PDB file of N, CA and C in Angstrom:
ATOM      1  N   MET J   1     194.343  74.229  74.561  1.00  0.00           N
ATOM      2  CA  MET J   1     194.426  75.382  75.428  1.00  0.00           C
ATOM      3  C   MET J   1     193.923  74.985  76.818  1.00  0.00           C
ATOM      4  N   ARG J   2     194.625  75.450  77.834  1.00  0.00           N
ATOM      5  CA  ARG J   2     194.263  75.088  79.204  1.00  0.00           C
ATOM      6  C   ARG J   2     192.994  75.818  79.632  1.00  0.00           C
ATOM      7  N   ALA J   3     192.130  75.092  80.339  1.00  0.00           N
ATOM      8  CA  ALA J   3     190.853  75.663  80.784  1.00  0.00           C
ATOM      9  C   ALA J   3     191.052  76.776  81.806  1.00  0.00           C
ATOM     10  N   ASP J   4     192.118  76.709  82.623  1.00  0.00           N
ATOM     11  CA  ASP J   4     192.291  77.723  83.667  1.00  0.00           C
ATOM     12  C   ASP J   4     192.624  79.098  83.103  1.00  0.00           C
ATOM     13  N   ARG J   5     192.971  79.178  81.828  1.00  0.00           N
ATOM     14  CA  ARG J   5     193.223  80.491  81.224  1.00  0.00           C
ATOM     15  C   ARG J   5     191.942  81.292  81.075  1.00  0.00           C
ATOM     16  N   TRP J   6     190.782  80.645  81.171  1.00  0.00           N
ATOM     17  CA  TRP J   6     189.502  81.305  80.951  1.00  0.00           C
ATOM     18  C   TRP J   6     188.753  81.577  82.245  1.00  0.00           C
ATOM     19  N   ARG J   7     189.403  81.368  83.362  1.00  0.00           N
ATOM     20  CA  ARG J   7     188.739  81.639  84.637  1.00  0.00           C
ATOM     21  C   ARG J   7     188.482  83.125  84.798  1.00  0.00           C
ATOM     22  N   THR J   8     187.401  83.430  85.502  1.00  0.00           N
ATOM     23  CA  THR J   8     187.129  84.823  85.862  1.00  0.00           C
ATOM     24  C   THR J   8     188.063  85.192  87.001  1.00  0.00           C
ATOM     25  N   PRO J   9     188.761  86.310  86.893  1.00  0.00           N
ATOM     26  CA  PRO J   9     189.676  86.681  87.973  1.00  0.00           C
ATOM     27  C   PRO J   9     188.912  86.961  89.262  1.00  0.00           C
ATOM     28  N   SER J  10     189.549  86.685  90.367  1.00  0.00           N
ATOM     29  CA  SER J  10     188.913  86.989  91.647  1.00  0.00           C
ATOM     30  C   SER J  10     188.822  88.501  91.786  1.00  0.00           C
ATOM     31  N   PRO J  11     187.851  88.997  92.562  1.00  0.00           N
ATOM     32  CA  PRO J  11     187.718  90.447  92.726  1.00  0.00           C
ATOM     33  C   PRO J  11     189.002  91.116  93.235  1.00  0.00           C
ATOM     34  N   ALA J  12     189.772  90.411  94.034  1.00  0.00           N
ATOM     35  CA  ALA J  12     190.998  91.003  94.587  1.00  0.00           C
ATOM     36  C   ALA J  12     192.091  91.157  93.528  1.00  0.00           C
ATOM     37  N   SER J  13     192.053  90.357  92.463  1.00  0.00           N
ATOM     38  CA  SER J  13     193.137  90.401  91.485  1.00  0.00           C
ATOM     39  C   SER J  13     192.792  91.202  90.234  1.00  0.00           C
ATOM     40  N   ARG J  14     191.560  91.592  90.074  1.00  0.00           N
ATOM     41  CA  ARG J  14     191.191  92.336  88.869  1.00  0.00           C
ATOM     42  C   ARG J  14     191.278  93.842  89.103  1.00  0.00           C
ATOM     43  N   PRO J  15     191.464  94.609  88.034  1.00  0.00           N
ATOM     44  CA  PRO J  15     191.479  96.067  88.192  1.00  0.00           C
ATOM     45  C   PRO J  15     190.112  96.567  88.642  1.00  0.00           C
ATOM     46  N   ARG J  16     190.093  97.677  89.344  1.00  0.00           N
ATOM     47  CA  ARG J  16     188.831  98.270  89.779  1.00  0.00           C
ATOM     48  C   ARG J  16     188.313  99.200  88.693  1.00  0.00           C
ATOM     49  N   LEU J  17     186.993  99.232  88.551  1.00  0.00           N
ATOM     50  CA  LEU J  17     186.352 100.122  87.589  1.00  0.00           C
ATOM     51  C   LEU J  17     185.675 101.246  88.355  1.00  0.00           C
ATOM     52  N   ILE J  18     186.071 102.465  88.052  1.00  0.00           N
ATOM     53  CA  ILE J  18     185.470 103.650  88.655  1.00  0.00           C
ATOM     54  C   ILE J  18     184.866 104.481  87.540  1.00  0.00           C
ATOM     55  N   ILE J  19     183.583 104.783  87.656  1.00  0.00           N
ATOM     56  CA  ILE J  19     182.899 105.607  86.666  1.00  0.00           C
ATOM     57  C   ILE J  19     182.672 106.985  87.261  1.00  0.00           C
ATOM     58  N   ILE J  20     183.114 108.001  86.536  1.00  0.00           N
ATOM     59  CA  ILE J  20     182.883 109.393  86.932  1.00  0.00           C
ATOM     60  C   ILE J  20     182.003 110.004  85.852  1.00  0.00           C
ATOM     61  N   ASN J  21     180.777 110.335  86.227  1.00  0.00           N
ATOM     62  CA  ASN J  21     179.846 110.920  85.273  1.00  0.00           C
ATOM     63  C   ASN J  21     178.724 111.591  86.042  1.00  0.00           C
ATOM     64  N   ALA J  22     178.295 112.746  85.585  1.00  0.00           N
ATOM     65  CA  ALA J  22     177.227 113.468  86.276  1.00  0.00           C
ATOM     66  C   ALA J  22     175.884 112.746  86.153  1.00  0.00           C
ATOM     67  N   GLU J  23     175.724 111.967  85.098  1.00  0.00           N
ATOM     68  CA  GLU J  23     174.468 111.256  84.840  1.00  0.00           C
ATOM     69  C   GLU J  23     174.688 109.742  84.914  1.00  0.00           C
ATOM     70  N   PRO J  24     173.639 108.979  85.190  1.00  0.00           N
ATOM     71  CA  PRO J  24     173.763 107.513  85.181  1.00  0.00           C
ATOM     72  C   PRO J  24     174.205 106.994  83.810  1.00  0.00           C
ATOM     73  N   THR J  25     174.922 105.881  83.819  1.00  0.00           N
ATOM     74  CA  THR J  25     175.355 105.236  82.573  1.00  0.00           C
ATOM     75  C   THR J  25     174.868 103.796  82.576  1.00  0.00           C
ATOM     76  N   PRO J  26     174.849 103.135  81.434  1.00  0.00           N
ATOM     77  CA  PRO J  26     174.448 101.733  81.378  1.00  0.00           C
ATOM     78  C   PRO J  26     175.448 100.805  82.085  1.00  0.00           C
ATOM     79  N   PHE J  27     176.634 101.313  82.411  1.00  0.00           N
ATOM     80  CA  PHE J  27     177.684 100.478  82.992  1.00  0.00           C
ATOM     81  C   PHE J  27     177.822 100.646  84.502  1.00  0.00           C
ATOM     82  N   ASP J  28     177.011 101.499  85.098  1.00  0.00           N
ATOM     83  CA  ASP J  28     177.119 101.773  86.536  1.00  0.00           C
ATOM     84  C   ASP J  28     177.062 100.505  87.381  1.00  0.00           C
ATOM     85  N   GLU J  29     176.222  99.560  87.000  1.00  0.00           N
ATOM     86  CA  GLU J  29     176.081  98.344  87.806  1.00  0.00           C
ATOM     87  C   GLU J  29     177.336  97.472  87.773  1.00  0.00           C
ATOM     88  N   LEU J  30     178.197  97.672  86.799  1.00  0.00           N
ATOM     89  CA  LEU J  30     179.444  96.908  86.710  1.00  0.00           C
ATOM     90  C   LEU J  30     180.582  97.550  87.500  1.00  0.00           C
ATOM     91  N   ALA J  31     180.397  98.798  87.876  1.00  0.00           N
ATOM     92  CA  ALA J  31     181.480  99.565  88.498  1.00  0.00           C
ATOM     93  C   ALA J  31     181.653  99.234  89.975  1.00  0.00           C
ATOM     94  N   ASP J  32     182.897  99.340  90.428  1.00  0.00           N
ATOM     95  CA  ASP J  32     183.196  99.206  91.849  1.00  0.00           C
ATOM     96  C   ASP J  32     182.831 100.493  92.587  1.00  0.00           C
ATOM     97  N   GLU J  33     182.998 101.613  91.912  1.00  0.00           N
ATOM     98  CA  GLU J  33     182.661 102.925  92.477  1.00  0.00           C
ATOM     99  C   GLU J  33     182.007 103.759  91.385  1.00  0.00           C
ATOM    100  N   VAL J  34     181.006 104.544  91.759  1.00  0.00           N
ATOM    101  CA  VAL J  34     180.374 105.482  90.839  1.00  0.00           C
ATOM    102  C   VAL J  34     180.408 106.851  91.502  1.00  0.00           C
ATOM    103  N   ILE J  35     180.951 107.820  90.803  1.00  0.00           N
ATOM    104  CA  ILE J  35     181.037 109.190  91.319  1.00  0.00           C
ATOM    105  C   ILE J  35     180.129 110.051  90.453  1.00  0.00           C
ATOM    106  N   ARG J  36     179.115 110.621  91.067  1.00  0.00           N
ATOM    107  CA  ARG J  36     178.112 111.432  90.361  1.00  0.00           C
ATOM    108  C   ARG J  36     178.453 112.911  90.449  1.00  0.00           C
ATOM    109  N   GLU J  37     179.476 113.302  89.742  1.00  0.00           N
ATOM    110  CA  GLU J  37     179.876 114.707  89.658  1.00  0.00           C
ATOM    111  C   GLU J  37     180.380 114.964  88.252  1.00  0.00           C
ATOM    112  N   PRO J  38     180.379 116.207  87.839  1.00  0.00           N
ATOM    113  CA  PRO J  38     181.003 116.506  86.544  1.00  0.00           C
ATOM    114  C   PRO J  38     182.484 116.106  86.580  1.00  0.00           C
ATOM    115  N   ILE J  39     182.987 115.597  85.475  1.00  0.00           N
ATOM    116  CA  ILE J  39     184.365 115.112  85.417  1.00  0.00           C
ATOM    117  C   ILE J  39     185.366 116.199  85.780  1.00  0.00           C
ATOM    118  N   GLY J  40     185.094 117.442  85.390  1.00  0.00           N
ATOM    119  CA  GLY J  40     186.006 118.548  85.680  1.00  0.00           C
ATOM    120  C   GLY J  40     186.133 118.848  87.162  1.00  0.00           C
ATOM    121  N   THR J  41     185.149 118.454  87.948  1.00  0.00           N
ATOM    122  CA  THR J  41     185.181 118.629  89.398  1.00  0.00           C
ATOM    123  C   THR J  41     185.781 117.395  90.084  1.00  0.00           C
ATOM    124  N   ALA J  42     185.327 116.231  89.667  1.00  0.00           N
ATOM    125  CA  ALA J  42     185.701 114.993  90.354  1.00  0.00           C
ATOM    126  C   ALA J  42     187.119 114.523  90.052  1.00  0.00           C
ATOM    127  N   LEU J  43     187.537 114.608  88.812  1.00  0.00           N
ATOM    128  CA  LEU J  43     188.834 114.038  88.427  1.00  0.00           C
ATOM    129  C   LEU J  43     190.022 114.718  89.107  1.00  0.00           C
ATOM    130  N   PRO J  44     190.099 116.041  89.156  1.00  0.00           N
ATOM    131  CA  PRO J  44     191.232 116.643  89.857  1.00  0.00           C
ATOM    132  C   PRO J  44     191.303 116.238  91.335  1.00  0.00           C
ATOM    133  N   THR J  45     190.158 116.154  91.987  1.00  0.00           N
ATOM    134  CA  THR J  45     190.129 115.729  93.390  1.00  0.00           C
ATOM    135  C   THR J  45     190.605 114.294  93.529  1.00  0.00           C
ATOM    136  N   LEU J  46     190.116 113.413  92.664  1.00  0.00           N
ATOM    137  CA  LEU J  46     190.513 112.004  92.699  1.00  0.00           C
ATOM    138  C   LEU J  46     192.012 111.850  92.448  1.00  0.00           C
ATOM    139  N   LEU J  47     192.544 112.574  91.478  1.00  0.00           N
ATOM    140  CA  LEU J  47     193.974 112.467  91.173  1.00  0.00           C
ATOM    141  C   LEU J  47     194.840 112.978  92.326  1.00  0.00           C
ATOM    142  N   ARG J  48     194.401 114.029  92.991  1.00  0.00           N
ATOM    143  CA  ARG J  48     195.150 114.517  94.166  1.00  0.00           C
ATOM    144  C   ARG J  48     195.166 113.446  95.255  1.00  0.00           C
ATOM    145  N   LYS J  49     194.025 112.795  95.485  1.00  0.00           N
ATOM    146  CA  LYS J  49     193.960 111.757  96.522  1.00  0.00           C
ATOM    147  C   LYS J  49     194.826 110.561  96.159  1.00  0.00           C
ATOM    148  N   VAL J  50     194.773 110.137  94.910  1.00  0.00           N
ATOM    149  CA  VAL J  50     195.582 108.994  94.478  1.00  0.00           C
ATOM    150  C   VAL J  50     197.060 109.342  94.571  1.00  0.00           C
ATOM    151  N   GLY J  51     197.435 110.544  94.169  1.00  0.00           N
ATOM    152  CA  GLY J  51     198.827 110.978  94.263  1.00  0.00           C
ATOM    153  C   GLY J  51     199.301 111.036  95.697  1.00  0.00           C
ATOM    154  N   ALA J  52     198.464 111.516  96.593  1.00  0.00           N
ATOM    155  CA  ALA J  52     198.823 111.592  98.009  1.00  0.00           C
ATOM    156  C   ALA J  52     199.005 110.197  98.589  1.00  0.00           C
ATOM    157  N   GLU J  53     198.155 109.255  98.186  1.00  0.00           N
ATOM    158  CA  GLU J  53     198.277 107.884  98.687  1.00  0.00           C
ATOM    159  C   GLU J  53     199.531 107.212  98.157  1.00  0.00           C
ATOM    160  N   SER J  54     199.865 107.443  96.901  1.00  0.00           N
ATOM    161  CA  SER J  54     201.039 106.771  96.330  1.00  0.00           C
ATOM    162  C   SER J  54     202.344 107.353  96.873  1.00  0.00           C
ATOM    163  N   ASP J  55     202.288 108.585  97.403  1.00  0.00           N
ATOM    164  CA  ASP J  55     203.474 109.196  97.977  1.00  0.00           C
ATOM    165  C   ASP J  55     203.668 108.847  99.447  1.00  0.00           C
ATOM    166  N   SER J  56     202.640 108.232 100.078  1.00  0.00           N
ATOM    167  CA  SER J  56     202.766 107.935 101.503  1.00  0.00           C
ATOM    168  C   SER J  56     203.767 106.822 101.767  1.00  0.00           C
ATOM    169  N   PRO J  57     204.425 106.863 102.906  1.00  0.00           N
ATOM    170  CA  PRO J  57     205.404 105.822 103.246  1.00  0.00           C
ATOM    171  C   PRO J  57     204.741 104.445 103.288  1.00  0.00           C
ATOM    172  N   GLY J  58     205.481 103.464 102.827  1.00  0.00           N
ATOM    173  CA  GLY J  58     204.982 102.090 102.880  1.00  0.00           C
ATOM    174  C   GLY J  58     204.118 101.711 101.708  1.00  0.00           C
ATOM    175  N   ARG J  59     203.872 102.603 100.767  1.00  0.00           N
ATOM    176  CA  ARG J  59     203.065 102.296  99.592  1.00  0.00           C
ATOM    177  C   ARG J  59     203.980 102.147  98.384  1.00  0.00           C
ATOM    178  N   ARG J  60     203.598 101.296  97.469  1.00  0.00           N
ATOM    179  CA  ARG J  60     204.372 101.119  96.239  1.00  0.00           C
ATOM    180  C   ARG J  60     203.768 101.916  95.141  1.00  0.00           C
TER     181      ARG J  60
END
């Protein structure tokens, strides 16, 4: 097996981790973003923003 298959992906090529939780979690330090709000408040806002960005011209 080739050794390069086990490389850690560069930050630019890996998926981003976003944690949405009203309370701290053991995984917060691993996250790219931490949103400290109840999920019922934060998620609809986040989805609207992501949808608006994906609909903008020049975005895939």
